[in-house]
Amino acid sequence: MNKRVRVRFAPSPTGGLHLGGVRTVLYNYLFAKKHDGDFILRIEDTDQSRFVPGAEEYIFNCLKWAGLEPDESPVPGGIYGPYRQSERKELYSKYADQLVMDGHAYYAFDTPEALEKMRYDYKTEQNPSPQYDHSLRMKMRNSLTLSADETHQLLAAGIKHVIRIKMPEHETLSFTDIIRGEVSFDSSFVDDKVLLKADGMPTYHLAVVVDDYLMKISHVFRGEEWLPSVPVHILLWKYLFGLENMPLWAHFPLILGPNGKLSKRDGAKYGFPVFAMSWTDPKTGETVEGFKEKGFLPEAFINFLALLGWNDGTEQEIFSRQELIEKFSIERVHSAGAKFDYEKAKWFNHEWIKLSEVSSLKPEIRSLLSEKGITDIDDALLGKVIGLVKDRCTLLSDFMPQSSFFFKAPQTWDADAVKSKWNEQKKEFFKQLIRNYSDTTAWQAPVLEENFQTTAVANQLKPGELQLPFRIMLVGGKFGPPVFQIAELLGKNETTSRIKNALEVF
RNA sequence: GGCCCGUUCGUCUAAGGGCUAGGACACCACCCUUUCACGGUGGUGAUACGGGUUCGAAUCCCGUACGGGCUACCA
């Protein structure tokens, strides 16, 4: 009689989507797919002061790139919509009112200044951040301290107010976290959180409970930063919808940066991306590069995020999306925070590039090359080039330096690599090689290599010592695939002309 | 300060009472390769500390230390 699995990712559209967020999406997604359930995207935009234009669409794009598209979301919609909390505004107040009627919540008329004063007045060394809680609520201006008449008058007069939950004292609130086991709280330590704001919008606490109920969410998987607010949510479930209907919960550990927490703001500072895709702040115009733009394959991105805090118990590390869906389990998510290791992330990407079919790499590489002004490349040639160089590319962007010489003759040569051992005899060899190659009819690597060898021997030179200069002539530097393969792809005219040009410089 | 979560090689982790503490990344060495890589072989390197429980603890319990999160009319 298990409920249908329905999970959700509920971001607040305020900026770039970072590693931790994507991992939360990923684990939700994998869990949903594994159990033939639904993955829902719900936009938590109840804070109108934090509205950032473009942020919502950006999130959609990131999910699309990562291949983690929701079954229900603001875009295709769904039967439990709307999926933007700002569009569900009217829904929430009746639940808040019900809580007030039942005595579980109350109206509070304190102004922001009054709250600030309270925090200042009661601040001590022992208690640096006083809370609006059972110890202080009777000292504030609310429906608990005001008479019923006064309260009604204030409400009738349309005085700005919020609704706060009335946290009970000495009540033990506990739940079983799927990856941490039983966690319990003493309600006395929790403050009277605001449920409904003065502008009529719910806070996260009310909205999350109401929407999870209305959207029939079966499991709530979110970051560890939410753990402290669980007691409030437990109470809301108890008061509103019944504990027996409460979803199962799991709180994921945080992803940390090199020195502690991974902050959105530091974006570029670490020397590696933190966002899935590049994000441009509409206010400052500042852009922070994302994993996509850095040259990561979505398969690799997903793969290393999945392994950051989870493993299947075997020594397997490379997983396709399908394998992840089959093997993922929430119970095996590690409970400790994980420091993000960029070197390992690059290793995953390298593995995925090596694993990728040439044809699947083509479109991406083609657009990368065209950005550098290299266009009109023969499709078959491009395929061969990719096949030859992909093993030496860690990032997609490495294709450029690794393969541009196939399409554009080198402008400079690593002369130092040649100079020391260069002499007239070698120069003669290459002149002869040009003649021999010009007569070659079967322009293929093995033929070229054999020709090269025999010419060398005829000149009483060691072929090995000539290969490096040859490479420098064709490539410009000491790198790249086997040199005769390069010559084959370059073709007769290009090869001989590159030798000729280089000979004038050497 | 209070509350909550956490702690195995530098990093990600395996091992959920019995063992040479395993793997991967990174690093080092060698092999392959007369380029750079790929690949192969080997190496350095960890159970935070202190008490218990037990024949036996990385594994269970307590304490300490350290790390992190929360402590908004933000999510």
mmCIF file of N, CA and C in Angstrom, chain A residues 115-236:
data_model
loop_
_atom_site.group_PDB
_atom_site.id
_atom_site.type_symbol
_atom_site.label_atom_id
_atom_site.label_comp_id
_atom_site.label_asym_id
_atom_site.label_seq_id
_atom_site.Cartn_x
_atom_site.Cartn_y
_atom_site.Cartn_z
ATOM 1 N N LEU A 115 11.149 44.551 16.657
ATOM 2 C CA LEU A 115 11.902 43.288 16.690
ATOM 3 C C LEU A 115 13.377 43.563 16.898
ATOM 4 N N GLU A 116 13.833 44.576 16.209
ATOM 5 C CA GLU A 116 15.241 44.931 16.328
ATOM 6 C C GLU A 116 15.561 45.354 17.762
ATOM 7 N N LYS A 117 14.650 46.113 18.326
ATOM 8 C CA LYS A 117 14.832 46.574 19.709
ATOM 9 C C LYS A 117 14.853 45.388 20.672
ATOM 10 N N MET A 118 13.941 44.443 20.437
ATOM 11 C CA MET A 118 13.893 43.252 21.281
ATOM 12 C C MET A 118 15.237 42.517 21.219
ATOM 13 N N ARG A 119 15.740 42.356 20.013
ATOM 14 C CA ARG A 119 16.998 41.620 19.865
ATOM 15 C C ARG A 119 18.143 42.367 20.536
ATOM 16 N N TYR A 120 18.049 43.659 20.523
ATOM 17 C CA TYR A 120 19.089 44.461 21.154
ATOM 18 C C TYR A 120 18.956 44.429 22.682
ATOM 19 N N ASP A 121 17.730 44.628 23.157
ATOM 20 C CA ASP A 121 17.490 44.698 24.602
ATOM 21 C C ASP A 121 17.833 43.398 25.330
ATOM 22 N N TYR A 122 17.558 42.297 24.702
ATOM 23 C CA TYR A 122 17.748 41.020 25.399
ATOM 24 C C TYR A 122 19.058 40.325 25.059
ATOM 25 N N LYS A 123 19.847 40.999 24.272
ATOM 26 C CA LYS A 123 21.121 40.408 23.869
ATOM 27 C C LYS A 123 22.095 40.427 25.051
ATOM 28 N N THR A 124 22.659 39.284 25.339
ATOM 29 C CA THR A 124 23.659 39.207 26.404
ATOM 30 C C THR A 124 24.811 38.356 25.871
ATOM 31 N N GLU A 125 25.835 38.237 26.662
ATOM 32 C CA GLU A 125 26.953 37.410 26.231
ATOM 33 C C GLU A 125 26.550 35.942 26.148
ATOM 34 N N GLN A 126 25.674 35.569 27.108
ATOM 35 C CA GLN A 126 25.207 34.175 27.114
ATOM 36 C C GLN A 126 24.244 33.906 25.970
ATOM 37 N N ASN A 127 23.554 34.940 25.558
ATOM 38 C CA ASN A 127 22.522 34.772 24.540
ATOM 39 C C ASN A 127 22.650 35.858 23.480
ATOM 40 N N PRO A 128 23.588 35.688 22.583
ATOM 41 C CA PRO A 128 23.854 36.725 21.577
ATOM 42 C C PRO A 128 22.731 36.918 20.569
ATOM 43 N N SER A 129 21.907 35.887 20.357
ATOM 44 C CA SER A 129 20.777 36.092 19.446
ATOM 45 C C SER A 129 19.469 35.660 20.086
ATOM 46 N N PRO A 130 18.821 36.607 20.766
ATOM 47 C CA PRO A 130 17.549 36.315 21.422
ATOM 48 C C PRO A 130 16.501 35.929 20.393
ATOM 49 N N GLN A 131 15.654 34.980 20.757
ATOM 50 C CA GLN A 131 14.631 34.531 19.813
ATOM 51 C C GLN A 131 13.248 34.955 20.279
ATOM 52 N N TYR A 132 12.401 35.100 19.316
ATOM 53 C CA TYR A 132 10.989 35.378 19.594
ATOM 54 C C TYR A 132 10.396 34.035 19.972
ATOM 55 N N ASP A 133 10.484 33.687 21.245
ATOM 56 C CA ASP A 133 10.046 32.357 21.651
ATOM 57 C C ASP A 133 9.194 32.416 22.917
ATOM 58 N N HIS A 134 8.962 31.299 23.518
ATOM 59 C CA HIS A 134 8.066 31.243 24.676
ATOM 60 C C HIS A 134 8.514 32.158 25.817
ATOM 61 N N SER A 135 9.793 32.411 25.885
ATOM 62 C CA SER A 135 10.279 33.245 26.982
ATOM 63 C C SER A 135 10.034 34.732 26.736
ATOM 64 N N LEU A 136 9.864 35.080 25.474
ATOM 65 C CA LEU A 136 9.732 36.494 25.145
ATOM 66 C C LEU A 136 8.379 36.872 24.549
ATOM 67 N N ARG A 137 7.651 35.902 24.084
ATOM 68 C CA ARG A 137 6.436 36.237 23.328
ATOM 69 C C ARG A 137 5.440 37.061 24.150
ATOM 70 N N MET A 138 5.434 36.852 25.468
ATOM 71 C CA MET A 138 4.489 37.597 26.282
ATOM 72 C C MET A 138 4.934 39.032 26.541
ATOM 73 N N LYS A 139 6.118 39.347 26.042
ATOM 74 C CA LYS A 139 6.607 40.726 26.189
ATOM 75 C C LYS A 139 6.435 41.503 24.894
ATOM 76 N N MET A 140 5.881 40.840 23.884
ATOM 77 C CA MET A 140 5.764 41.492 22.589
ATOM 78 C C MET A 140 4.304 41.864 22.320
ATOM 79 N N ARG A 141 4.118 42.509 21.182
ATOM 80 C CA ARG A 141 2.778 43.005 20.846
ATOM 81 C C ARG A 141 2.088 42.007 19.915
ATOM 82 N N ASN A 142 1.268 41.160 20.501
ATOM 83 C CA ASN A 142 0.616 40.141 19.684
ATOM 84 C C ASN A 142 -0.718 39.737 20.296
ATOM 85 N N SER A 143 -1.436 38.869 19.628
ATOM 86 C CA SER A 143 -2.786 38.516 20.084
ATOM 87 C C SER A 143 -2.779 37.712 21.385
ATOM 88 N N LEU A 144 -1.596 37.377 21.843
ATOM 89 C CA LEU A 144 -1.487 36.692 23.125
ATOM 90 C C LEU A 144 -1.441 37.711 24.270
ATOM 91 N N THR A 145 -0.851 38.860 23.969
ATOM 92 C CA THR A 145 -0.691 39.875 25.011
ATOM 93 C C THR A 145 -1.765 40.947 24.927
ATOM 94 N N LEU A 146 -2.385 41.048 23.754
ATOM 95 C CA LEU A 146 -3.446 42.039 23.573
ATOM 96 C C LEU A 146 -4.786 41.379 23.907
ATOM 97 N N SER A 147 -5.752 42.202 24.258
ATOM 98 C CA SER A 147 -7.078 41.632 24.490
ATOM 99 C C SER A 147 -7.690 41.258 23.147
ATOM 100 N N ALA A 148 -8.721 40.451 23.202
ATOM 101 C CA ALA A 148 -9.391 40.036 21.970
ATOM 102 C C ALA A 148 -9.945 41.243 21.223
ATOM 103 N N ASP A 149 -10.462 42.173 21.968
ATOM 104 C CA ASP A 149 -11.015 43.380 21.342
ATOM 105 C C ASP A 149 -9.944 44.169 20.603
ATOM 106 N N GLU A 150 -8.852 44.383 21.312
ATOM 107 C CA GLU A 150 -7.759 45.136 20.704
ATOM 108 C C GLU A 150 -7.280 44.450 19.431
ATOM 109 N N THR A 151 -7.132 43.156 19.538
ATOM 110 C CA THR A 151 -6.669 42.398 18.377
ATOM 111 C C THR A 151 -7.621 42.586 17.201
ATOM 112 N N HIS A 152 -8.896 42.456 17.476
ATOM 113 C CA HIS A 152 -9.876 42.601 16.396
ATOM 114 C C HIS A 152 -9.849 43.980 15.793
ATOM 115 N N GLN A 153 -9.664 44.965 16.644
ATOM 116 C CA GLN A 153 -9.607 46.331 16.141
ATOM 117 C C GLN A 153 -8.409 46.518 15.212
ATOM 118 N N LEU A 154 -7.290 46.012 15.658
ATOM 119 C CA LEU A 154 -6.082 46.153 14.855
ATOM 120 C C LEU A 154 -6.246 45.450 13.510
ATOM 121 N N LEU A 155 -6.804 44.251 13.566
ATOM 122 C CA LEU A 155 -7.008 43.490 12.322
ATOM 123 C C LEU A 155 -7.982 44.226 11.416
ATOM 124 N N ALA A 156 -9.057 44.714 12.028
ATOM 125 C CA ALA A 156 -10.082 45.410 11.242
ATOM 126 C C ALA A 156 -9.522 46.685 10.632
ATOM 127 N N ALA A 157 -8.600 47.290 11.343
ATOM 128 C CA ALA A 157 -8.014 48.524 10.837
ATOM 129 C C ALA A 157 -6.941 48.256 9.776
ATOM 130 N N GLY A 158 -6.721 46.979 9.516
ATOM 131 C CA GLY A 158 -5.751 46.637 8.478
ATOM 132 C C GLY A 158 -4.312 46.900 8.877
ATOM 133 N N ILE A 159 -4.051 46.868 10.173
ATOM 134 C CA ILE A 159 -2.675 47.045 10.642
ATOM 135 C C ILE A 159 -1.815 45.856 10.206
ATOM 136 N N LYS A 160 -0.653 46.173 9.711
ATOM 137 C CA LYS A 160 0.262 45.123 9.252
ATOM 138 C C LYS A 160 0.555 44.123 10.369
ATOM 139 N N HIS A 161 0.483 42.869 10.040
ATOM 140 C CA HIS A 161 0.772 41.859 11.059
ATOM 141 C C HIS A 161 1.237 40.572 10.395
ATOM 142 N N VAL A 162 1.799 39.732 11.189
ATOM 143 C CA VAL A 162 2.206 38.414 10.697
ATOM 144 C C VAL A 162 1.510 37.368 11.543
ATOM 145 N N ILE A 163 1.585 36.140 11.120
ATOM 146 C CA ILE A 163 1.082 35.044 11.960
ATOM 147 C C ILE A 163 2.279 34.187 12.344
ATOM 148 N N ARG A 164 2.412 33.971 13.637
ATOM 149 C CA ARG A 164 3.520 33.159 14.134
ATOM 150 C C ARG A 164 3.014 31.869 14.733
ATOM 151 N N ILE A 165 3.804 30.826 14.601
ATOM 152 C CA ILE A 165 3.453 29.567 15.240
ATOM 153 C C ILE A 165 3.751 29.705 16.725
ATOM 154 N N LYS A 166 2.902 29.104 17.550
ATOM 155 C CA LYS A 166 3.132 29.141 18.996
ATOM 156 C C LYS A 166 3.793 27.821 19.387
ATOM 157 N N MET A 167 5.113 27.884 19.508
ATOM 158 C CA MET A 167 5.830 26.642 19.813
ATOM 159 C C MET A 167 5.538 26.206 21.243
ATOM 160 N N PRO A 168 5.180 24.958 21.405
ATOM 161 C CA PRO A 168 4.917 24.459 22.764
ATOM 162 C C PRO A 168 6.227 24.350 23.544
ATOM 163 N N GLU A 169 6.128 24.229 24.845
ATOM 164 C CA GLU A 169 7.331 24.057 25.660
ATOM 165 C C GLU A 169 7.518 22.594 26.007
ATOM 166 N N HIS A 170 8.776 22.204 26.105
ATOM 167 C CA HIS A 170 9.125 20.859 26.573
ATOM 168 C C HIS A 170 8.418 19.742 25.833
ATOM 169 N N GLU A 171 8.313 19.898 24.544
ATOM 170 C CA GLU A 171 7.745 18.796 23.776
ATOM 171 C C GLU A 171 8.880 18.221 22.941
ATOM 172 N N THR A 172 9.034 16.909 23.007
ATOM 173 C CA THR A 172 10.091 16.303 22.208
ATOM 174 C C THR A 172 9.543 15.978 20.832
ATOM 175 N N LEU A 173 10.190 16.570 19.837
ATOM 176 C CA LEU A 173 9.759 16.370 18.461
ATOM 177 C C LEU A 173 10.821 15.540 17.759
ATOM 178 N N SER A 174 10.444 14.375 17.281
ATOM 179 C CA SER A 174 11.464 13.572 16.622
ATOM 180 C C SER A 174 10.950 12.947 15.343
ATOM 181 N N PHE A 175 11.878 12.590 14.504
ATOM 182 C CA PHE A 175 11.526 11.937 13.257
ATOM 183 C C PHE A 175 12.701 11.057 12.857
ATOM 184 N N THR A 176 12.465 10.179 11.909
ATOM 185 C CA THR A 176 13.540 9.315 11.447
ATOM 186 C C THR A 176 14.022 9.782 10.091
ATOM 187 N N ASP A 177 15.227 10.264 10.075
ATOM 188 C CA ASP A 177 15.830 10.709 8.825
ATOM 189 C C ASP A 177 16.387 9.466 8.125
ATOM 190 N N ILE A 178 16.094 9.338 6.846
ATOM 191 C CA ILE A 178 16.485 8.110 6.148
ATOM 192 C C ILE A 178 17.987 7.883 6.158
ATOM 193 N N ILE A 179 18.759 8.956 6.141
ATOM 194 C CA ILE A 179 20.198 8.695 6.159
ATOM 195 C C ILE A 179 20.865 8.971 7.507
ATOM 196 N N ARG A 180 20.160 9.530 8.454
ATOM 197 C CA ARG A 180 20.776 9.814 9.759
ATOM 198 C C ARG A 180 20.173 9.059 10.922
ATOM 199 N N GLY A 181 19.051 8.424 10.682
ATOM 200 C CA GLY A 181 18.390 7.750 11.789
ATOM 201 C C GLY A 181 17.550 8.730 12.576
ATOM 202 N N GLU A 182 17.256 8.383 13.817
ATOM 203 C CA GLU A 182 16.372 9.232 14.594
ATOM 204 C C GLU A 182 17.043 10.534 15.019
ATOM 205 N N VAL A 183 16.322 11.623 14.812
ATOM 206 C CA VAL A 183 16.807 12.937 15.228
ATOM 207 C C VAL A 183 15.694 13.560 16.063
ATOM 208 N N SER A 184 16.065 14.102 17.215
ATOM 209 C CA SER A 184 15.001 14.711 18.000
ATOM 210 C C SER A 184 15.376 16.084 18.533
ATOM 211 N N PHE A 185 14.350 16.864 18.804
ATOM 212 C CA PHE A 185 14.506 18.254 19.221
ATOM 213 C C PHE A 185 13.613 18.516 20.419
ATOM 214 N N ASP A 186 14.046 19.456 21.231
ATOM 215 C CA ASP A 186 13.203 19.931 22.320
ATOM 216 C C ASP A 186 12.545 21.217 21.828
ATOM 217 N N SER A 187 11.230 21.203 21.776
ATOM 218 C CA SER A 187 10.504 22.355 21.215
ATOM 219 C C SER A 187 10.801 23.662 21.956
ATOM 220 N N SER A 188 11.263 23.567 23.180
ATOM 221 C CA SER A 188 11.542 24.786 23.958
ATOM 222 C C SER A 188 12.629 25.635 23.328
ATOM 223 N N PHE A 189 13.480 25.009 22.568
ATOM 224 C CA PHE A 189 14.600 25.741 21.989
ATOM 225 C C PHE A 189 14.273 26.354 20.631
ATOM 226 N N VAL A 190 13.061 26.087 20.159
ATOM 227 C CA VAL A 190 12.692 26.592 18.843
ATOM 228 C C VAL A 190 11.840 27.845 18.979
ATOM 229 N N ASP A 191 12.102 28.837 18.132
ATOM 230 C CA ASP A 191 11.355 30.091 18.246
ATOM 231 C C ASP A 191 10.014 30.041 17.518
ATOM 232 N N ASP A 192 9.222 31.064 17.765
ATOM 233 C CA ASP A 192 7.901 31.166 17.136
ATOM 234 C C ASP A 192 8.067 31.692 15.716
ATOM 235 N N LYS A 193 8.356 30.804 14.817
ATOM 236 C CA LYS A 193 8.626 31.208 13.439
ATOM 237 C C LYS A 193 7.420 31.888 12.797
ATOM 238 N N VAL A 194 7.726 32.873 11.982
ATOM 239 C CA VAL A 194 6.665 33.514 11.210
ATOM 240 C C VAL A 194 6.168 32.519 10.166
ATOM 241 N N LEU A 195 4.847 32.428 10.049
ATOM 242 C CA LEU A 195 4.239 31.515 9.082
ATOM 243 C C LEU A 195 3.700 32.293 7.876
ATOM 244 N N LEU A 196 3.052 33.394 8.208
ATOM 245 C CA LEU A 196 2.495 34.232 7.150
ATOM 246 C C LEU A 196 3.038 35.645 7.326
ATOM 247 N N LYS A 197 3.628 36.167 6.274
ATOM 248 C CA LYS A 197 4.271 37.469 6.360
ATOM 249 C C LYS A 197 3.260 38.608 6.231
ATOM 250 N N ALA A 198 3.727 39.787 6.546
ATOM 251 C CA ALA A 198 2.842 40.945 6.523
ATOM 252 C C ALA A 198 2.288 41.226 5.125
ATOM 253 N N ASP A 199 3.012 40.794 4.088
ATOM 254 C CA ASP A 199 2.522 41.023 2.730
ATOM 255 C C ASP A 199 1.561 39.925 2.274
ATOM 256 N N GLY A 200 1.232 39.017 3.192
ATOM 257 C CA GLY A 200 0.283 37.969 2.853
ATOM 258 C C GLY A 200 0.927 36.725 2.267
ATOM 259 N N MET A 201 2.223 36.788 2.011
ATOM 260 C CA MET A 201 2.930 35.622 1.490
ATOM 261 C C MET A 201 3.302 34.704 2.650
ATOM 262 N N PRO A 202 3.288 33.417 2.391
ATOM 263 C CA PRO A 202 3.729 32.500 3.435
ATOM 264 C C PRO A 202 5.254 32.526 3.518
ATOM 265 N N THR A 203 5.803 32.108 4.643
ATOM 266 C CA THR A 203 7.245 31.875 4.681
ATOM 267 C C THR A 203 7.463 30.456 4.182
ATOM 268 N N TYR A 204 8.724 30.118 4.031
ATOM 269 C CA TYR A 204 9.075 28.776 3.585
ATOM 270 C C TYR A 204 8.378 27.712 4.431
ATOM 271 N N HIS A 205 8.362 27.930 5.742
ATOM 272 C CA HIS A 205 7.874 26.899 6.649
ATOM 273 C C HIS A 205 6.424 26.501 6.379
ATOM 274 N N LEU A 206 5.585 27.491 6.216
ATOM 275 C CA LEU A 206 4.181 27.195 5.949
ATOM 276 C C LEU A 206 4.022 26.649 4.539
ATOM 277 N N ALA A 207 4.664 27.329 3.601
ATOM 278 C CA ALA A 207 4.484 26.970 2.201
ATOM 279 C C ALA A 207 4.950 25.536 1.918
ATOM 280 N N VAL A 208 6.066 25.159 2.521
ATOM 281 C CA VAL A 208 6.603 23.846 2.209
ATOM 282 C C VAL A 208 5.682 22.748 2.704
ATOM 283 N N VAL A 209 5.110 22.963 3.869
ATOM 284 C CA VAL A 209 4.227 21.938 4.416
ATOM 285 C C VAL A 209 2.914 21.873 3.639
ATOM 286 N N VAL A 210 2.336 23.030 3.390
ATOM 287 C CA VAL A 210 1.076 23.058 2.659
ATOM 288 C C VAL A 210 1.241 22.470 1.250
ATOM 289 N N ASP A 211 2.290 22.903 0.572
ATOM 290 C CA ASP A 211 2.467 22.439 -0.803
ATOM 291 C C ASP A 211 2.861 20.966 -0.874
ATOM 292 N N ASP A 212 3.671 20.528 0.050
ATOM 293 C CA ASP A 212 4.029 19.108 0.039
ATOM 294 C C ASP A 212 2.776 18.259 0.256
ATOM 295 N N TYR A 213 1.887 18.777 1.070
ATOM 296 C CA TYR A 213 0.637 18.046 1.294
ATOM 297 C C TYR A 213 -0.231 18.075 0.043
ATOM 298 N N LEU A 214 -0.460 19.293 -0.460
ATOM 299 C CA LEU A 214 -1.332 19.455 -1.624
ATOM 300 C C LEU A 214 -0.781 18.743 -2.867
ATOM 301 N N MET A 215 0.516 18.701 -2.971
ATOM 302 C CA MET A 215 1.119 18.070 -4.155
ATOM 303 C C MET A 215 1.422 16.597 -3.920
ATOM 304 N N LYS A 216 0.971 16.096 -2.800
ATOM 305 C CA LYS A 216 1.117 14.663 -2.480
ATOM 306 C C LYS A 216 2.562 14.175 -2.549
ATOM 307 N N ILE A 217 3.443 14.992 -1.970
ATOM 308 C CA ILE A 217 4.858 14.627 -1.952
ATOM 309 C C ILE A 217 5.078 13.472 -0.976
ATOM 310 N N SER A 218 5.784 12.450 -1.424
ATOM 311 C CA SER A 218 5.973 11.265 -0.577
ATOM 312 C C SER A 218 7.287 11.309 0.202
ATOM 313 N N HIS A 219 8.298 11.934 -0.384
ATOM 314 C CA HIS A 219 9.612 11.998 0.266
ATOM 315 C C HIS A 219 10.193 13.397 0.099
ATOM 316 N N VAL A 220 10.735 13.892 1.171
ATOM 317 C CA VAL A 220 11.368 15.204 1.106
ATOM 318 C C VAL A 220 12.871 15.025 1.267
ATOM 319 N N PHE A 221 13.603 15.317 0.199
ATOM 320 C CA PHE A 221 15.064 15.244 0.254
ATOM 321 C C PHE A 221 15.606 16.642 0.041
ATOM 322 N N ARG A 222 16.316 17.132 1.002
ATOM 323 C CA ARG A 222 16.830 18.494 0.891
ATOM 324 C C ARG A 222 18.162 18.580 1.616
ATOM 325 N N GLY A 223 18.771 19.753 1.592
ATOM 326 C CA GLY A 223 20.069 19.930 2.207
ATOM 327 C C GLY A 223 20.006 19.963 3.727
ATOM 328 N N GLU A 224 21.145 19.686 4.313
ATOM 329 C CA GLU A 224 21.275 19.629 5.759
ATOM 330 C C GLU A 224 20.925 20.960 6.450
ATOM 331 N N GLU A 225 21.026 22.050 5.693
ATOM 332 C CA GLU A 225 20.738 23.342 6.311
ATOM 333 C C GLU A 225 19.287 23.448 6.776
ATOM 334 N N TRP A 226 18.451 22.502 6.344
ATOM 335 C CA TRP A 226 17.045 22.530 6.736
ATOM 336 C C TRP A 226 16.752 21.757 8.004
ATOM 337 N N LEU A 227 17.708 21.010 8.454
ATOM 338 C CA LEU A 227 17.497 20.157 9.621
ATOM 339 C C LEU A 227 16.970 20.931 10.835
ATOM 340 N N PRO A 228 17.519 22.100 11.136
ATOM 341 C CA PRO A 228 17.055 22.811 12.326
ATOM 342 C C PRO A 228 15.594 23.265 12.260
ATOM 343 N N SER A 229 15.039 23.344 11.063
ATOM 344 C CA SER A 229 13.654 23.803 11.012
ATOM 345 C C SER A 229 12.657 22.648 10.984
ATOM 346 N N VAL A 230 13.184 21.454 11.058
ATOM 347 C CA VAL A 230 12.304 20.289 11.055
ATOM 348 C C VAL A 230 11.258 20.309 12.178
ATOM 349 N N PRO A 231 11.616 20.695 13.406
ATOM 350 C CA PRO A 231 10.577 20.684 14.451
ATOM 351 C C PRO A 231 9.364 21.535 14.101
ATOM 352 N N VAL A 232 9.593 22.660 13.457
ATOM 353 C CA VAL A 232 8.468 23.502 13.040
ATOM 354 C C VAL A 232 7.598 22.746 12.037
ATOM 355 N N HIS A 233 8.275 22.076 11.106
ATOM 356 C CA HIS A 233 7.529 21.370 10.066
ATOM 357 C C HIS A 233 6.752 20.189 10.632
ATOM 358 N N ILE A 234 7.364 19.527 11.589
ATOM 359 C CA ILE A 234 6.664 18.395 12.224
ATOM 360 C C ILE A 234 5.367 18.884 12.865
ATOM 361 N N LEU A 235 5.479 19.983 13.581
ATOM 362 C CA LEU A 235 4.304 20.528 14.252
ATOM 363 C C LEU A 235 3.222 20.940 13.256
ATOM 364 N N LEU A 236 3.636 21.560 12.174
ATOM 365 C CA LEU A 236 2.658 21.978 11.180
ATOM 366 C C LEU A 236 1.940 20.778 10.574
#
